[in-house]
Short mmCIF file of C-alpha atoms and ligand atoms in Angstrom, two decimals:
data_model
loop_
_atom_site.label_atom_id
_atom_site.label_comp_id
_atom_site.label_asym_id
_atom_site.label_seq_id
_atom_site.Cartn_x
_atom_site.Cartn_y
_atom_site.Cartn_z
CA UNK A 1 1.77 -49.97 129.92
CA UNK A 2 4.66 -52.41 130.07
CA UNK A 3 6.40 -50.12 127.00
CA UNK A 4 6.06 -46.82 128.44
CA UNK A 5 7.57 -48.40 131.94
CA UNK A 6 10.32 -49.83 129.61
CA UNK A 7 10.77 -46.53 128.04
CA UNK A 8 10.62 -44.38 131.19
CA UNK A 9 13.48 -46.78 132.41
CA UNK A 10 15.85 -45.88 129.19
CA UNK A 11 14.97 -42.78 129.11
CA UNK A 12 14.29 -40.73 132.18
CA UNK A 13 17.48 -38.29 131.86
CA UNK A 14 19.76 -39.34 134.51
CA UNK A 15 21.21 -36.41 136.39
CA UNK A 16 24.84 -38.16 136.61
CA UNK A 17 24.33 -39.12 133.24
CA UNK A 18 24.23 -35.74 131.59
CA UNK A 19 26.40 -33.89 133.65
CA UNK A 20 28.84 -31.63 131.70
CA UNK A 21 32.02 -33.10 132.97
CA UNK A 22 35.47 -31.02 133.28
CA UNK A 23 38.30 -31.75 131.65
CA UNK A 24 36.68 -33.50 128.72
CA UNK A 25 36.42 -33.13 125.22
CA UNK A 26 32.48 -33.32 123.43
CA UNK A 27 32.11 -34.34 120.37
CA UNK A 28 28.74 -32.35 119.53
CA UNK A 29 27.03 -33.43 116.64
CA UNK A 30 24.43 -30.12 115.19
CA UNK A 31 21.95 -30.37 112.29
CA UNK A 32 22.74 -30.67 108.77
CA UNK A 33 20.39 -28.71 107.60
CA UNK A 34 16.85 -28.32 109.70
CA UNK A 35 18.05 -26.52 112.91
CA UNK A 36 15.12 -28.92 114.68
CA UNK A 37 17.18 -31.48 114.66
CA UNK A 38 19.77 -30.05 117.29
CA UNK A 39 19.54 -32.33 120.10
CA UNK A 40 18.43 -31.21 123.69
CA UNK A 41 21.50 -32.35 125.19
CA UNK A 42 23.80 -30.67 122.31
CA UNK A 43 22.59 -27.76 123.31
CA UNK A 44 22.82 -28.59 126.89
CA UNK A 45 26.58 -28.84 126.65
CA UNK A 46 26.88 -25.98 124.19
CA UNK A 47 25.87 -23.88 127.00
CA UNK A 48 27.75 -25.93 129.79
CA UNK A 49 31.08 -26.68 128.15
CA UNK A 50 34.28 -23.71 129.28
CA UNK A 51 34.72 -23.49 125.39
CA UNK A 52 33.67 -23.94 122.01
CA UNK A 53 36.16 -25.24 119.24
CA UNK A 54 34.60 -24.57 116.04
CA UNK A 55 35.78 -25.13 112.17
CA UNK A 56 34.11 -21.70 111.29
CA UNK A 57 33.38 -19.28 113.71
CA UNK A 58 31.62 -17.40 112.12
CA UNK A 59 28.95 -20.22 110.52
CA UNK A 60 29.15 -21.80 114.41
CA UNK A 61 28.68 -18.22 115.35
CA UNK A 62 25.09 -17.86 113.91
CA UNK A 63 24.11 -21.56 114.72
CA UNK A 64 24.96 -20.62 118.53
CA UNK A 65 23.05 -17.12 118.51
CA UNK A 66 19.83 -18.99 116.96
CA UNK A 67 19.53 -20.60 120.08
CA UNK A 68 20.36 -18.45 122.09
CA UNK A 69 23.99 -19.62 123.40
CA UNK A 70 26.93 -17.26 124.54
CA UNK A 71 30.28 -18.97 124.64
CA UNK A 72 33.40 -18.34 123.96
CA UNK A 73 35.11 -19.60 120.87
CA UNK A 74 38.23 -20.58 119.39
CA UNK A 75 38.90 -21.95 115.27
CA UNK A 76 40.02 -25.00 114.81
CA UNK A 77 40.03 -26.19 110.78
CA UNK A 78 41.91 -28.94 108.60
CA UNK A 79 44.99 -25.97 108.04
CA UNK A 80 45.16 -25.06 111.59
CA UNK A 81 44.40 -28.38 113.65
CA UNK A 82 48.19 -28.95 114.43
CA UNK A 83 48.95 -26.49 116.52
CA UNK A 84 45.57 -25.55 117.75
CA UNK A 85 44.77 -29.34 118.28
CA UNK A 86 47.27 -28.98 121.00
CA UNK A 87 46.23 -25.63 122.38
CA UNK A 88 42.99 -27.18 123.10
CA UNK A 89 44.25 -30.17 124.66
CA UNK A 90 46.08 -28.39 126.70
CA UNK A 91 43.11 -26.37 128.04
CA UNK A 92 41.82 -29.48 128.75
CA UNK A 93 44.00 -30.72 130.72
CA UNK A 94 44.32 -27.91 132.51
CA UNK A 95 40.18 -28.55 133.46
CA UNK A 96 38.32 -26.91 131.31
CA UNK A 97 35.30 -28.37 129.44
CA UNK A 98 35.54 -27.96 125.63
CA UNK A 99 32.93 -29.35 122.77
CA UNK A 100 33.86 -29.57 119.50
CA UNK A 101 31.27 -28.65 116.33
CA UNK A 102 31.75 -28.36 112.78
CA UNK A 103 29.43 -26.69 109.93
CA UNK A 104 27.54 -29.63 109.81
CA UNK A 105 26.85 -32.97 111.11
CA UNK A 106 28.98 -35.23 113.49
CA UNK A 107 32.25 -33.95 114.16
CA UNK A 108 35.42 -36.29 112.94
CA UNK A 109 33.35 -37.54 109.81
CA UNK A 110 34.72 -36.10 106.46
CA UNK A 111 35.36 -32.92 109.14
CA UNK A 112 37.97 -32.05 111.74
CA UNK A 113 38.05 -34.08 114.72
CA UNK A 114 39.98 -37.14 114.04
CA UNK A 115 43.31 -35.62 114.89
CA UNK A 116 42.34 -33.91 118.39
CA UNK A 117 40.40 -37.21 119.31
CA UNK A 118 43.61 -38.97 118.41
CA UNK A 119 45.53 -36.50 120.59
CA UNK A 120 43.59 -36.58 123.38
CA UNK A 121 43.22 -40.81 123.00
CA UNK A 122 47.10 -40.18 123.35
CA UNK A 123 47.27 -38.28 126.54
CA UNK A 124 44.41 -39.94 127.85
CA UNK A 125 42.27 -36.77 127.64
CA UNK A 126 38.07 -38.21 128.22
CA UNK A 127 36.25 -37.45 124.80
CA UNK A 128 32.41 -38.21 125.32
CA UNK A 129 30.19 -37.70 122.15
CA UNK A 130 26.77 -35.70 121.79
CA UNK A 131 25.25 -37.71 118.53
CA UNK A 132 23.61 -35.96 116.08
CA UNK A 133 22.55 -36.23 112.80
CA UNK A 134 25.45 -38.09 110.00
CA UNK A 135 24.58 -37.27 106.22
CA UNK A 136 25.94 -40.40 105.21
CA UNK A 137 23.54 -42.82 107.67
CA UNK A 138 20.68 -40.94 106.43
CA UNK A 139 21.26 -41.11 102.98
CA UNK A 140 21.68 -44.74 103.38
CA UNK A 141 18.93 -45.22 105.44
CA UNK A 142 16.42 -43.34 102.67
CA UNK A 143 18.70 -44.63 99.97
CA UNK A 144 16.63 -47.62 99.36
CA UNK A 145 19.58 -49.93 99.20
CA UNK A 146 20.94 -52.36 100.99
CA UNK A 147 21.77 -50.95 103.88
CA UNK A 148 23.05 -54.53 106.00
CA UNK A 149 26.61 -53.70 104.94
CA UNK A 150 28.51 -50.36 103.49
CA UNK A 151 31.78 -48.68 103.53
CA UNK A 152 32.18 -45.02 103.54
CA UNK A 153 34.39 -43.46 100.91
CA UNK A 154 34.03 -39.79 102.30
CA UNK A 155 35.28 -37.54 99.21
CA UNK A 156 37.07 -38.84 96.38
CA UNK A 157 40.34 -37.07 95.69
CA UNK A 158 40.75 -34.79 93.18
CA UNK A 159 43.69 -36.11 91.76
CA UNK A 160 43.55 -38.47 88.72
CA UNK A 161 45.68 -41.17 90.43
CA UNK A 162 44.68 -41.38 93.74
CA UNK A 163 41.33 -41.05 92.56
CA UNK A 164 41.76 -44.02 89.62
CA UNK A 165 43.42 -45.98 92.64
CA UNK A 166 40.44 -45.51 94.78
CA UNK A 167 38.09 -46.69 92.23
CA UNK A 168 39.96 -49.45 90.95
CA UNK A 169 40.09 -51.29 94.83
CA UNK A 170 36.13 -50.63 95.01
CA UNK A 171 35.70 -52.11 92.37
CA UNK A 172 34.77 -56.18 94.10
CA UNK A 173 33.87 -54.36 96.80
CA UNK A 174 30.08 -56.11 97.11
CA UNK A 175 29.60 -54.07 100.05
CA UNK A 176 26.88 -50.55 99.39
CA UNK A 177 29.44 -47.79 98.88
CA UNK A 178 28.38 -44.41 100.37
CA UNK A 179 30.14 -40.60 98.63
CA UNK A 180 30.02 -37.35 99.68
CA UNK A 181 29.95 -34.96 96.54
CA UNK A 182 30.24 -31.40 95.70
CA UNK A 183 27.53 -30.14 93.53
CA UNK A 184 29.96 -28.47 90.76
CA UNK A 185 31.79 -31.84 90.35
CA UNK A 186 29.34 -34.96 90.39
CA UNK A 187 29.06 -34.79 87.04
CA UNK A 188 32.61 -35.48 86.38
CA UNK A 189 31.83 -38.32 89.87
CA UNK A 190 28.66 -39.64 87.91
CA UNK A 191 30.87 -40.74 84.73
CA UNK A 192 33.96 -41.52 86.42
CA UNK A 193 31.65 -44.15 88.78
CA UNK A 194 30.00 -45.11 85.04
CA UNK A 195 33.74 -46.06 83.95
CA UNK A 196 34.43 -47.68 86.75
CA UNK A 197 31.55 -49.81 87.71
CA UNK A 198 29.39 -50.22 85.09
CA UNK A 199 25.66 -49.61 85.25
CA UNK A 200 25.32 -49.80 89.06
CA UNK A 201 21.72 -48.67 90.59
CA UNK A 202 22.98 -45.02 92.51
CA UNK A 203 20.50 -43.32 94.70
CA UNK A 204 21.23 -39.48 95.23
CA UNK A 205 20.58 -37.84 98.36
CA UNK A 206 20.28 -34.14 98.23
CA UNK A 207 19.65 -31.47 100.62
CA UNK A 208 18.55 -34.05 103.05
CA UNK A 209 16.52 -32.28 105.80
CA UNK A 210 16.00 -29.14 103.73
CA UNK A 211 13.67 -27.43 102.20
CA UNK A 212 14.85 -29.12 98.86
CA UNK A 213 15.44 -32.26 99.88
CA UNK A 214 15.20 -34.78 97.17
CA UNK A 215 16.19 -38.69 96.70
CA UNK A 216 16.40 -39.38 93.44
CA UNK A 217 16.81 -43.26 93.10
CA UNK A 218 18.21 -44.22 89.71
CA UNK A 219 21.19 -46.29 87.27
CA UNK A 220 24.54 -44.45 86.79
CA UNK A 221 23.05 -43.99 83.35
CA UNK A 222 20.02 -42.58 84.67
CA UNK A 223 21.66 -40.11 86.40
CA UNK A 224 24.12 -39.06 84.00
CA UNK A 225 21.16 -38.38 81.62
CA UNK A 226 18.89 -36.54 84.28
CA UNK A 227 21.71 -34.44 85.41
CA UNK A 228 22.50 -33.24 81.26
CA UNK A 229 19.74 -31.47 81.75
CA UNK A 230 19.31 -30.52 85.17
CA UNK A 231 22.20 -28.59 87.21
CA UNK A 232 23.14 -29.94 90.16
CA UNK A 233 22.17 -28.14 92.92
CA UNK A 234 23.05 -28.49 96.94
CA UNK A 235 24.96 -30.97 98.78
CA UNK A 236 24.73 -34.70 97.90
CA UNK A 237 25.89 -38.06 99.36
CA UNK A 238 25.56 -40.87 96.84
CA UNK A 239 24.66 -44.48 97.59
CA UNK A 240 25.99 -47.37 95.18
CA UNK A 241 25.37 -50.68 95.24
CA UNK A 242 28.26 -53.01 95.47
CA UNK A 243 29.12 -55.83 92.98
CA UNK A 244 26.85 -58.73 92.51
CA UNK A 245 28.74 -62.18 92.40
CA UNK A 246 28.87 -61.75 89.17
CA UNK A 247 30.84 -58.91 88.80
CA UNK A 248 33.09 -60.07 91.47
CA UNK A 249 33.76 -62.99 89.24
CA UNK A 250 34.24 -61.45 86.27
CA UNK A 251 36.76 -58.78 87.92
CA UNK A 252 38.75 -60.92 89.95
CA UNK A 253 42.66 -61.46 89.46
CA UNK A 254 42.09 -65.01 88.34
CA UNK A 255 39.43 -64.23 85.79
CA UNK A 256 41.22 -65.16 82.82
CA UNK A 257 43.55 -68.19 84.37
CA UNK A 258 42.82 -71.44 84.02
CA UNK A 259 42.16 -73.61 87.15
CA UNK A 260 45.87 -74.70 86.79
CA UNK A 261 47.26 -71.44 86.19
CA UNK A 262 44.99 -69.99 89.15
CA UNK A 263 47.04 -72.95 91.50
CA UNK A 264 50.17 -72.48 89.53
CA UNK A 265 49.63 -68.14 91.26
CA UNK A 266 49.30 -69.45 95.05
CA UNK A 267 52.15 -72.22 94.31
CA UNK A 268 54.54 -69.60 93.14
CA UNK A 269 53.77 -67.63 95.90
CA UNK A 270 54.83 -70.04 98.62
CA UNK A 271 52.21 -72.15 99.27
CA UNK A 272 52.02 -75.86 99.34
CA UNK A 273 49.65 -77.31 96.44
CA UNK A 274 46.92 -78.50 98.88
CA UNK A 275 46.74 -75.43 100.30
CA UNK A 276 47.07 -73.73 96.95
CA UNK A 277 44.18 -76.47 95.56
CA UNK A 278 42.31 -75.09 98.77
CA UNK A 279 42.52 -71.31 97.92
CA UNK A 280 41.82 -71.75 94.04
CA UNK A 281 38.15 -73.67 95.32
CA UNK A 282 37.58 -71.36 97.81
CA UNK A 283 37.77 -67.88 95.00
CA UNK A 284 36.12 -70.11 92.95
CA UNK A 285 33.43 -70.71 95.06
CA UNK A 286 33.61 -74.10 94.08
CA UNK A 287 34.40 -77.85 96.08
CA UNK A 288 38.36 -78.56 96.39
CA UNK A 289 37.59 -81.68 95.01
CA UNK A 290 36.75 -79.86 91.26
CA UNK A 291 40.02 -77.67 91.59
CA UNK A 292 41.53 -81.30 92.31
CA UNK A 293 40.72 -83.29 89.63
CA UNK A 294 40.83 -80.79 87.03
CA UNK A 295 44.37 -80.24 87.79
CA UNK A 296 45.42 -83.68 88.35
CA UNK A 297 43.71 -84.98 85.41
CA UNK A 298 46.38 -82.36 83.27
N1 SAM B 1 30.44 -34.27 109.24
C1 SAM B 1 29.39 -34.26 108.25
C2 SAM B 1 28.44 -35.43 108.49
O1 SAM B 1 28.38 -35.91 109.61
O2 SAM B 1 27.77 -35.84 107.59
C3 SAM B 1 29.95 -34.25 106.84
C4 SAM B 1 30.75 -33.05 106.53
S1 SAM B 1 31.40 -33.00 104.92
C5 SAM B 1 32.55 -31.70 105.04
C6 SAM B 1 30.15 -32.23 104.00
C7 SAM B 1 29.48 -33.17 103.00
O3 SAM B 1 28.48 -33.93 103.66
C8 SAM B 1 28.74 -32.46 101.89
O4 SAM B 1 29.60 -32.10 100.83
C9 SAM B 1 27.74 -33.50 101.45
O5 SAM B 1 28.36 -34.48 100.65
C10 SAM B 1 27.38 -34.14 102.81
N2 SAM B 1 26.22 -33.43 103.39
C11 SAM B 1 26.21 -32.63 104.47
N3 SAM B 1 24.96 -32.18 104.70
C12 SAM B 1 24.17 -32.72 103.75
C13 SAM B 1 22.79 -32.65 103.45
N4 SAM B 1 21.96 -31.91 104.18
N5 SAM B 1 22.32 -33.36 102.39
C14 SAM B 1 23.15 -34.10 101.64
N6 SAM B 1 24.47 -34.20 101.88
C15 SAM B 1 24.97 -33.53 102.91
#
């Protein structure tokens, strides 16, 4: 009795709550994948809002026509968000309601968004959001990993360096580490993860919400073998674990120094030798007093 009263009282839809406000910019996040999972607000402002801004019409088009919504729209996509980032603003401003969708998902996640929510932070423009569904929070939710802390490493790039850059500062990064991926290249993103991280448990998310959804929950080498002979199909996000304390260890700057050498690094570079003493311990993971005598003792 006492639930429902607490759940009436969170969740009774409060009129000045959800009204579609003028002048503001809505963040509307839309299904990635089962069209149930549009939200009954989403498609409250959908209908409400002066304007849609959409990354493909034409995709937004057929999402809006399911349900039965008539607005007008307008493009707005990575190679057009300068000046049309501005247009829209400017509608804005000028009082008009606009929301914001892309193909898929939340809006300003691996999609366009961040730069006309920057402009608009900028002129002081209201932005409200409309959640919806994320790929990467429900892979990681199903993912079977830990899920207490993770970063989110969107794409990789394409280009050998930036990519070998990217990799390389992951690399102590204990932290789960969430990817989007392209079906026609995680094979090349399965072996380059292999190279870089060793045999890390990798759960792949695919299709979520689909009819083909599948989690496969696996090693690095376990899914470089499964996907020799399967072809990778769909969209994926792919959940890694981070490094254990081990790894950390082993790949740290100081892995090969001696304790002197590793106080000898923080001395050179300014700092006092107690406070160097202090910092050696503390990568360690080890009392100052060790670092201490160890180096005293030489
Ligand atoms: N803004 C979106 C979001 O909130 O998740 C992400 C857009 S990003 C351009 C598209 C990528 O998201 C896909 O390449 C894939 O990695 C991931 N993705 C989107 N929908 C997915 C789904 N249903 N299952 C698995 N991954 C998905």
């Amino acid at each position: 009795m006492s639930y429902i009263k607490d759940f009436e009282k969170t969740y009774t839809p409060d009129t000045q709550k959800n009204l579609t406000r003028k002048g503001t910019l809505y963040l509307v996040g839309t299904p990635i994948g089962n069209l149930s999972d549009i939200s009954e607000r989403a498609l409250k402002v959908l209908s409400e809002v002066d304007f849609i801004a959409a990354e493909d019409t034409r995709n937004s088009g057929k999402l809006l026509a399911y349900f039965g919504i008539k607005k007008p729209m307008v493009s707005y996509f990575e190679h057009n968000k300068r000046e049309r980032g501005e247009m829209i603003v400017s509608r804005i401003e000028a009082g008009e309601a606009c929301a914001l969708i892309t193909d898929a998902g939340m809006p300003a996640i691996s999609d366009p968004g961040e730069d006309i929510v920057k402009i608009c932070a900028e002129k002081g423009v209201p932005v409200s959001v409309v959640p919806g569904p994320c790929a990467a929070v429900c892979a990681l939710a199903v993912s079977g990993l830990f899920t207490g802390k993770f970063t989110f490493e969107g794409f990789l790039s394409t280009a050998n360096n930036e990519r070998r850059e990217a990799l390389e500062a992951l690399k102590n990064e204990t932290k789960t580490i969430i990817f989007y991926e392209a079906p026609h290249k995680l094979r090349t993103t399965l072996a380059d993860l292999r190279k870089a991280f060793g045999n890390r448990k990798i759960s792949l998310c695919r299709e979520l919400t689909k009819l083909n959804e599948e989690i496969l929950r696996m090693t690095l080498d376990g899914a470089i073998a499964y996907y020799e002979e399967n072809q990778p199909r769909g969209e994926y996000v792919l959940i890694m674990e981070g490094a254990s304390a081990e790894e950390q260890k082993a790949n740290a700057f100081w892995a090969e120094m001696t304790e002197a050498e590793h106080v000898q690094y923080y001395v050179d570079r300014g700092m006092g030798k107690s406070d160097a003493i202090k910092a050696t311990a503390k990568d360690r993971g080890v009392g100052k007093s060790d670092i201490y005598n160890i180096v005293m003792k030489k």
